[in-house]
CSV table of C-alpha atoms in Angstrom, one decimal:
chain,number,residue,atom,x,y,z
A,1,MET,CA,0.0,0.0,0.0
A,2,THR,CA,1.2,3.6,-0.8
A,3,ASP,CA,-0.3,7.0,-0.6
A,4,GLN,CA,-1.4,6.5,-4.1
A,5,GLY,CA,-3.2,3.2,-3.3
A,6,GLU,CA,-2.4,-0.5,-3.6
A,7,ARG,CA,0.1,-1.7,-6.1
A,8,ASN,CA,0.8,-5.2,-7.4
A,9,TYR,CA,4.1,-6.5,-8.7
A,10,PRO,CA,5.2,-9.8,-10.3
A,11,ILE,CA,7.1,-11.6,-7.6
A,12,ARG,CA,9.9,-12.6,-10.0
A,13,GLU,CA,10.6,-8.9,-10.6
A,14,VAL,CA,11.0,-8.0,-7.0
A,15,VAL,CA,14.7,-8.0,-5.9
A,16,VAL,CA,15.2,-8.9,-2.2
A,17,SER,CA,18.5,-8.5,-0.3
A,18,PRO,CA,20.1,-11.6,1.2
A,19,ARG,CA,19.2,-12.5,4.7
A,20,LEU,CA,21.9,-11.4,7.1
A,21,GLY,CA,21.2,-12.0,10.8
A,22,GLY,CA,18.4,-9.8,12.1
A,23,THR,CA,19.0,-7.1,9.6
A,24,ALA,CA,15.9,-5.8,7.9
A,25,ARG,CA,15.5,-7.1,4.3
A,26,ARG,CA,15.2,-4.6,1.5
A,27,LEU,CA,12.7,-5.3,-1.3
A,28,GLU,CA,13.2,-3.3,-4.5
A,29,MET,CA,10.2,-3.1,-6.8
A,30,PRO,CA,10.4,-2.8,-10.6
A,31,ASP,CA,9.2,0.8,-10.5
A,32,GLY,CA,11.9,1.9,-8.0
A,33,MET,CA,9.8,1.6,-4.9
A,34,VAL,CA,11.6,0.2,-1.9
A,35,CYS,CA,10.2,-1.6,1.1
A,36,GLU,CA,12.1,-2.8,4.2
A,37,VAL,CA,10.8,-5.7,6.2
A,38,SER,CA,12.2,-6.7,9.6
A,39,ASP,CA,10.4,-10.1,9.7
A,40,ASN,CA,12.9,-12.2,7.8
A,41,ASP,CA,11.0,-15.5,8.4
A,42,ALA,CA,7.9,-13.9,6.8
A,43,VAL,CA,9.9,-12.8,3.8
A,44,ASP,CA,11.4,-16.2,3.3
A,45,LYS,CA,8.1,-17.9,3.7
A,46,PHE,CA,6.5,-15.5,1.2
A,47,PHE,CA,9.1,-16.2,-1.5
A,48,ARG,CA,9.1,-20.0,-0.9
A,49,LEU,CA,5.3,-20.2,-1.2
A,50,SER,CA,5.5,-18.3,-4.5
A,51,GLY,CA,8.0,-20.8,-5.8
A,52,THR,CA,10.8,-18.2,-6.0
A,53,GLU,CA,14.3,-18.9,-4.8
A,54,VAL,CA,15.2,-17.0,-1.6
A,55,PRO,CA,18.6,-15.4,-1.9
A,56,GLY,CA,21.2,-15.6,0.9
A,57,ARG,CA,19.9,-18.8,2.5
A,58,LEU,CA,23.3,-20.4,2.5
A,59,ILE,CA,25.0,-17.3,4.1
A,60,ASP,CA,22.3,-17.2,6.7
A,61,LYS,CA,22.7,-20.9,7.5
A,62,LEU,CA,26.5,-20.6,7.8
A,63,GLU,CA,26.4,-17.6,10.1
A,64,SER,CA,23.8,-19.1,12.3
A,65,LYS,CA,26.1,-22.0,13.3
A,66,LEU,CA,29.1,-21.2,15.6
A,67,ARG,CA,31.3,-23.9,14.1
A,68,TYR,CA,30.9,-22.5,10.7
A,69,VAL,CA,31.7,-19.0,12.0
A,70,ILE,CA,34.9,-20.4,13.7
A,71,ILE,CA,35.9,-22.2,10.4
A,72,ALA,CA,35.3,-19.0,8.4
A,73,VAL,CA,37.5,-17.0,10.9
A,74,VAL,CA,40.3,-19.6,10.6
A,75,ILE,CA,40.1,-19.7,6.8
A,76,THR,CA,40.0,-15.9,6.6
A,77,SER,CA,43.0,-15.6,9.0
A,78,LEU,CA,45.0,-18.1,6.9
A,79,VAL,CA,44.2,-16.3,3.7
A,80,VAL,CA,45.2,-12.9,5.1
A,81,TRP,CA,48.4,-14.5,6.6
A,82,GLY,CA,49.3,-16.1,3.3
A,83,ALA,CA,48.6,-12.9,1.3
A,84,ILE,CA,50.8,-10.8,3.6
A,85,SER,CA,53.6,-13.5,4.0
A,86,TYR,CA,53.8,-14.7,0.4
A,87,GLY,CA,51.4,-12.9,-1.9
A,88,ILE,CA,52.4,-9.3,-1.2
A,89,PRO,CA,56.2,-10.0,-1.5
A,90,VAL,CA,55.7,-11.8,-4.8
A,91,LEU,CA,53.6,-8.9,-6.0
A,92,ALA,CA,56.1,-6.3,-4.8
A,93,LYS,CA,58.9,-8.1,-6.6
A,94,HIS,CA,57.1,-8.1,-9.9
A,95,VAL,CA,56.0,-4.4,-9.5
A,96,ALA,CA,59.6,-3.4,-8.5
A,97,PHE,CA,61.1,-4.9,-11.6
A,98,MET,CA,58.4,-3.4,-13.8
A,99,ILE,CA,59.6,0.1,-12.8
A,100,PRO,CA,62.4,1.4,-15.0
A,101,VAL,CA,65.8,1.7,-13.4
A,102,THR,CA,65.8,5.5,-13.9
A,103,VAL,CA,62.5,5.8,-12.0
A,104,SER,CA,63.5,3.6,-9.1
A,105,SER,CA,66.9,5.4,-8.9
A,106,ALA,CA,65.1,8.7,-8.4
A,107,LEU,CA,63.4,7.3,-5.3
A,108,GLY,CA,64.9,8.5,-2.1
A,109,GLU,CA,67.2,11.1,-3.5
A,110,ASP,CA,66.7,13.2,-0.4
A,111,VAL,CA,67.3,10.3,2.1
A,112,LEU,CA,71.0,10.9,2.4
A,113,ALA,CA,70.4,14.5,3.3
A,114,VAL,CA,68.1,13.4,6.1
A,115,LEU,CA,70.6,10.8,7.3
A,116,ASP,CA,73.3,13.4,7.4
A,117,GLN,CA,71.2,15.5,9.8
A,118,VAL,CA,70.2,12.7,12.2
A,119,ILE,CA,72.8,9.9,12.0
A,120,PHE,CA,76.0,10.6,10.1
A,121,SER,CA,78.7,13.2,10.4
A,122,GLU,CA,81.5,14.1,8.0
A,123,SER,CA,84.0,11.5,7.1
A,124,GLU,CA,87.5,11.8,8.5
A,125,LEU,CA,89.1,9.3,6.2
A,126,GLY,CA,92.2,10.3,4.3
A,127,ASP,CA,92.3,10.7,0.5
A,128,THR,CA,94.4,7.5,0.2
A,129,GLU,CA,91.7,5.3,1.9
A,130,THR,CA,88.8,6.8,0.0
A,131,GLU,CA,90.6,6.6,-3.4
A,132,GLU,CA,91.5,2.9,-2.8
A,133,ALA,CA,87.9,2.2,-1.8
A,134,LYS,CA,86.6,3.9,-5.0
A,135,VAL,CA,88.9,1.7,-7.1
A,136,LEU,CA,87.3,-1.4,-5.5
A,137,PHE,CA,83.9,0.1,-6.0
A,138,SER,CA,84.4,0.7,-9.7
A,139,ARG,CA,85.5,-2.9,-10.1
A,140,VAL,CA,82.4,-4.2,-8.3
A,141,THR,CA,79.9,-1.9,-10.1
A,142,GLY,CA,81.6,-2.6,-13.5
A,143,THR,CA,79.7,-5.9,-13.8
A,144,ALA,CA,76.3,-4.4,-13.0
A,145,ASP,CA,73.7,-2.9,-15.3
A,146,PRO,CA,75.1,0.4,-16.7
A,147,GLU,CA,71.7,2.0,-16.2
A,148,TYR,CA,72.4,2.2,-12.5
A,149,ARG,CA,74.0,5.4,-11.2
A,150,PHE,CA,76.3,4.0,-8.5
A,151,ARG,CA,78.0,6.3,-6.2
A,152,LEU,CA,80.2,5.7,-3.1
A,153,GLU,CA,79.9,7.9,-0.1
A,154,PHE,CA,81.8,7.9,3.3
A,155,ARG,CA,80.4,9.0,6.6
A,156,GLN,CA,81.2,8.7,10.3
A,157,GLY,CA,78.7,6.3,11.7
A,158,THR,CA,79.3,7.1,15.4
A,159,ASN,CA,76.4,5.3,17.1
A,160,ILE,CA,75.9,2.7,14.4
A,161,GLY,CA,79.6,1.8,14.2
A,162,PRO,CA,81.0,-0.3,11.3
A,163,ASN,CA,78.2,-0.4,8.7
A,164,ALA,CA,77.2,0.0,5.1
A,165,PHE,CA,73.9,1.0,3.5
A,166,ALA,CA,72.5,0.9,0.0
A,167,LEU,CA,70.0,3.5,-1.1
A,168,PRO,CA,67.7,2.8,-4.1
A,169,THR,CA,69.4,5.6,-5.9
A,170,GLY,CA,72.5,3.4,-6.2
A,171,THR,CA,74.4,5.4,-3.6
A,172,ILE,CA,76.4,3.1,-1.2
A,173,ILE,CA,77.3,4.6,2.1
A,174,VAL,CA,80.2,3.1,4.0
A,175,THR,CA,81.1,4.3,7.5
A,176,ASP,CA,84.6,5.3,8.6
A,177,GLU,CA,84.4,2.7,11.3
A,178,LEU,CA,83.9,-0.1,8.7
A,179,VAL,CA,86.8,1.0,6.6
A,180,GLN,CA,89.0,1.1,9.8
A,181,LEU,CA,87.9,-2.5,10.5
A,182,ILE,CA,89.1,-3.7,7.1
A,183,GLU,CA,92.2,-5.9,7.2
A,184,ASP,CA,92.2,-6.9,3.5
A,185,ASP,CA,90.9,-5.0,0.5
A,186,HIS,CA,88.8,-8.1,-0.6
A,187,GLU,CA,86.8,-7.7,2.7
A,188,LEU,CA,85.7,-4.3,1.7
A,189,GLU,CA,85.1,-5.5,-1.9
A,190,SER,CA,82.8,-8.3,-0.6
A,191,ILE,CA,80.8,-5.8,1.4
A,192,LEU,CA,80.5,-3.4,-1.5
A,193,ALA,CA,79.3,-6.3,-3.7
A,194,HIS,CA,76.7,-7.2,-1.0
A,195,GLU,CA,75.3,-3.7,-1.0
A,196,VAL,CA,75.3,-3.5,-4.9
A,197,GLY,CA,73.3,-6.7,-4.7
A,198,HIS,CA,70.7,-4.9,-2.6
A,199,VAL,CA,70.4,-2.2,-5.3
A,200,VAL,CA,70.3,-4.6,-8.3
A,201,TYR,CA,67.6,-6.7,-6.7
A,202,ARG,CA,65.6,-3.6,-5.8
A,203,HIS,CA,65.3,-4.5,-2.2
A,204,SER,CA,64.6,-1.0,-0.9
A,205,LEU,CA,61.9,-0.5,-3.5
A,206,ARG,CA,60.4,-4.0,-2.8
A,207,GLN,CA,60.5,-3.3,0.9
A,208,LEU,CA,58.8,0.0,0.4
A,209,ILE,CA,56.1,-1.5,-1.8
A,210,GLN,CA,55.5,-4.3,0.6
A,211,GLY,CA,55.2,-1.9,3.6
A,212,SER,CA,53.0,0.4,1.6
A,213,THR,CA,50.7,-2.4,0.6
A,214,VAL,CA,50.2,-3.6,4.1
A,215,SER,CA,49.6,-0.1,5.3
A,216,LEU,CA,47.1,0.7,2.6
A,217,VAL,CA,45.3,-2.6,3.4
A,218,ILE,CA,45.2,-1.6,7.1
A,219,MET,CA,43.9,1.9,6.1
A,220,ALA,CA,41.2,0.3,3.9
A,221,VAL,CA,40.1,-2.0,6.8
A,222,THR,CA,40.3,0.6,9.6
A,223,GLY,CA,39.6,3.8,7.7
A,224,ASP,CA,42.6,5.3,9.4
A,225,ILE,CA,44.0,7.8,6.8
A,226,SER,CA,46.8,8.8,9.2
A,227,THR,CA,48.5,5.5,8.1
A,228,VAL,CA,49.5,7.2,4.9
A,229,ALA,CA,51.1,10.1,6.7
A,230,VAL,CA,53.0,7.8,9.0
A,231,LEU,CA,54.2,5.8,6.0
A,232,ALA,CA,55.4,9.0,4.2
A,233,GLY,CA,57.2,10.2,7.3
A,234,SER,CA,58.9,6.8,7.8
A,235,LEU,CA,60.3,6.7,4.2
A,236,PRO,CA,63.9,7.5,5.1
A,237,THR,CA,63.8,4.9,7.9
A,238,LEU,CA,62.3,2.3,5.6
A,239,LEU,CA,65.0,2.9,3.0
A,240,THR,CA,68.0,3.0,5.3
A,241,GLU,CA,67.5,0.9,8.3
A,242,THR,CA,67.9,-2.1,6.1
A,243,TYR,CA,65.7,-4.3,8.2
A,244,TYR,CA,65.6,-6.5,5.1
A,245,SER,CA,63.9,-9.8,5.1
A,246,ARG,CA,65.8,-13.1,5.3
A,247,GLU,CA,65.2,-13.5,1.5
A,248,PHE,CA,66.7,-10.1,0.7
A,249,GLU,CA,69.8,-10.7,2.8
A,250,ARG,CA,70.3,-14.1,1.2
A,251,GLU,CA,70.0,-12.6,-2.3
A,252,ALA,CA,72.5,-9.9,-1.5
A,253,ASP,CA,74.9,-12.5,0.1
A,254,LYS,CA,74.5,-14.7,-3.0
A,255,TYR,CA,75.3,-11.7,-5.3
A,256,SER,CA,78.5,-11.0,-3.3
A,257,TYR,CA,79.4,-14.7,-3.3
A,258,GLU,CA,79.0,-15.0,-7.0
A,259,TYR,CA,81.0,-11.8,-7.6
A,260,LEU,CA,83.9,-13.0,-5.5
A,261,THR,CA,84.0,-16.5,-7.0
A,262,ASP,CA,83.7,-15.1,-10.6
A,263,HIS,CA,86.7,-12.9,-9.9
A,264,GLY,CA,88.8,-15.6,-8.2
A,265,ILE,CA,88.5,-14.0,-4.8
A,266,SER,CA,88.0,-16.3,-1.8
A,267,PRO,CA,84.5,-15.8,-0.3
A,268,ILE,CA,86.1,-16.3,3.2
A,269,HIS,CA,86.9,-12.6,3.1
A,270,PHE,CA,83.2,-11.8,3.5
A,271,ALA,CA,82.9,-14.2,6.4
A,272,ASN,CA,86.0,-12.6,8.0
A,273,ILE,CA,84.7,-9.0,7.9
A,274,LEU,CA,81.1,-10.1,8.9
A,275,ASP,CA,82.6,-12.0,11.9
A,276,ARG,CA,84.7,-9.0,12.9
A,277,MET,CA,81.7,-6.6,12.6
A,278,SER,CA,79.7,-8.9,14.8
A,279,ASP,CA,82.4,-8.9,17.4
A,280,SER,CA,82.5,-5.0,17.4
A,281,GLY,CA,79.2,-5.0,19.4
A,282,LYS,CA,77.5,-2.6,17.0
A,283,GLY,CA,75.6,-3.7,14.1
A,284,ILE,CA,72.2,-2.1,13.4
A,285,GLY,CA,71.6,-2.1,9.7
A,286,PHE,CA,74.1,-4.5,8.2
A,287,LEU,CA,73.8,-7.1,11.0
A,288,SER,CA,70.3,-6.4,12.4
A,289,THR,CA,68.7,-8.7,9.9
A,290,HIS,CA,66.7,-11.9,10.3
A,291,PRO,CA,69.4,-14.4,9.2
A,292,SER,CA,71.8,-15.0,12.1
A,293,VAL,CA,75.4,-14.2,11.5
A,294,ASN,CA,76.4,-17.8,11.8
A,295,GLU,CA,73.8,-18.8,9.1
A,296,ARG,CA,75.1,-16.1,6.8
A,297,LEU,CA,78.7,-17.2,7.4
A,298,GLN,CA,78.1,-20.8,6.4
A,299,MET,CA,77.9,-20.3,2.7
A,300,PHE,CA,81.1,-18.3,2.6
A,301,GLN,CA,83.0,-20.5,5.0
A,302,ARG,CA,82.1,-23.7,3.0
A,303,SER,CA,84.3,-22.5,0.1
A,304,GLU,CA,87.4,-22.9,2.3
A,305,ARG,CA,86.7,-26.5,3.2
């Protein structure tokens, strides 16, 4: 009934919303009229008697049983865990390698300036030490894709001690403390090869994409737009703290290992400097990664057996 009187509609042309708990059902008529009915049993009975299939009966049946709800929660949790643990990293890898080198190299151009303000101070290395390191660096980057714009920078690490960082721009930062810890040029060469591996495999970009994806998913679920602001503000940290995943560190280690063996250099040099860095007592960044130092040393030490 309406203000204009009674109206009749063919039952098959009436669209009814699925049953969901005690939520009122919405019936949409062919002429645009809408009717909401809170008696769901009456709606179901009406459609059944008319020989029309009632939509949403399966969903209503599932949600009315506690065991089905628990199963759904478990399945949903497993799907979300699988997507975050495996799906997003795979997606990030594909997306990162789809982006041209020139574009990815432009990412984070201001990061070094930020780090100079909050972490680093001016290097006090002599010209001889820096020139020798640059010769090694040229040799390491000589085998990489020429599209990358590699650059070697030196800084005092102070609180972070002997360390090395790779920015997505292709800039490799080596601290004075690390250079002073070097006992053989091949040790520094192996570290530089490891950092070049991070650039070549786009680890910073992949990490940023993964972090952004998770944050954006959280924002979509919670509606908390401040997540985006937090992400933007944490960009320098994401790019430089090198909290890389176990996979990323293994890839960079493998790049260094292959570089050393291809050039007839014993991989034990990487193991030696990594072991010495571990003994220094400071190691955020290069050593604060998921694989243990012992695990990372095994591949390089096996070559000497």
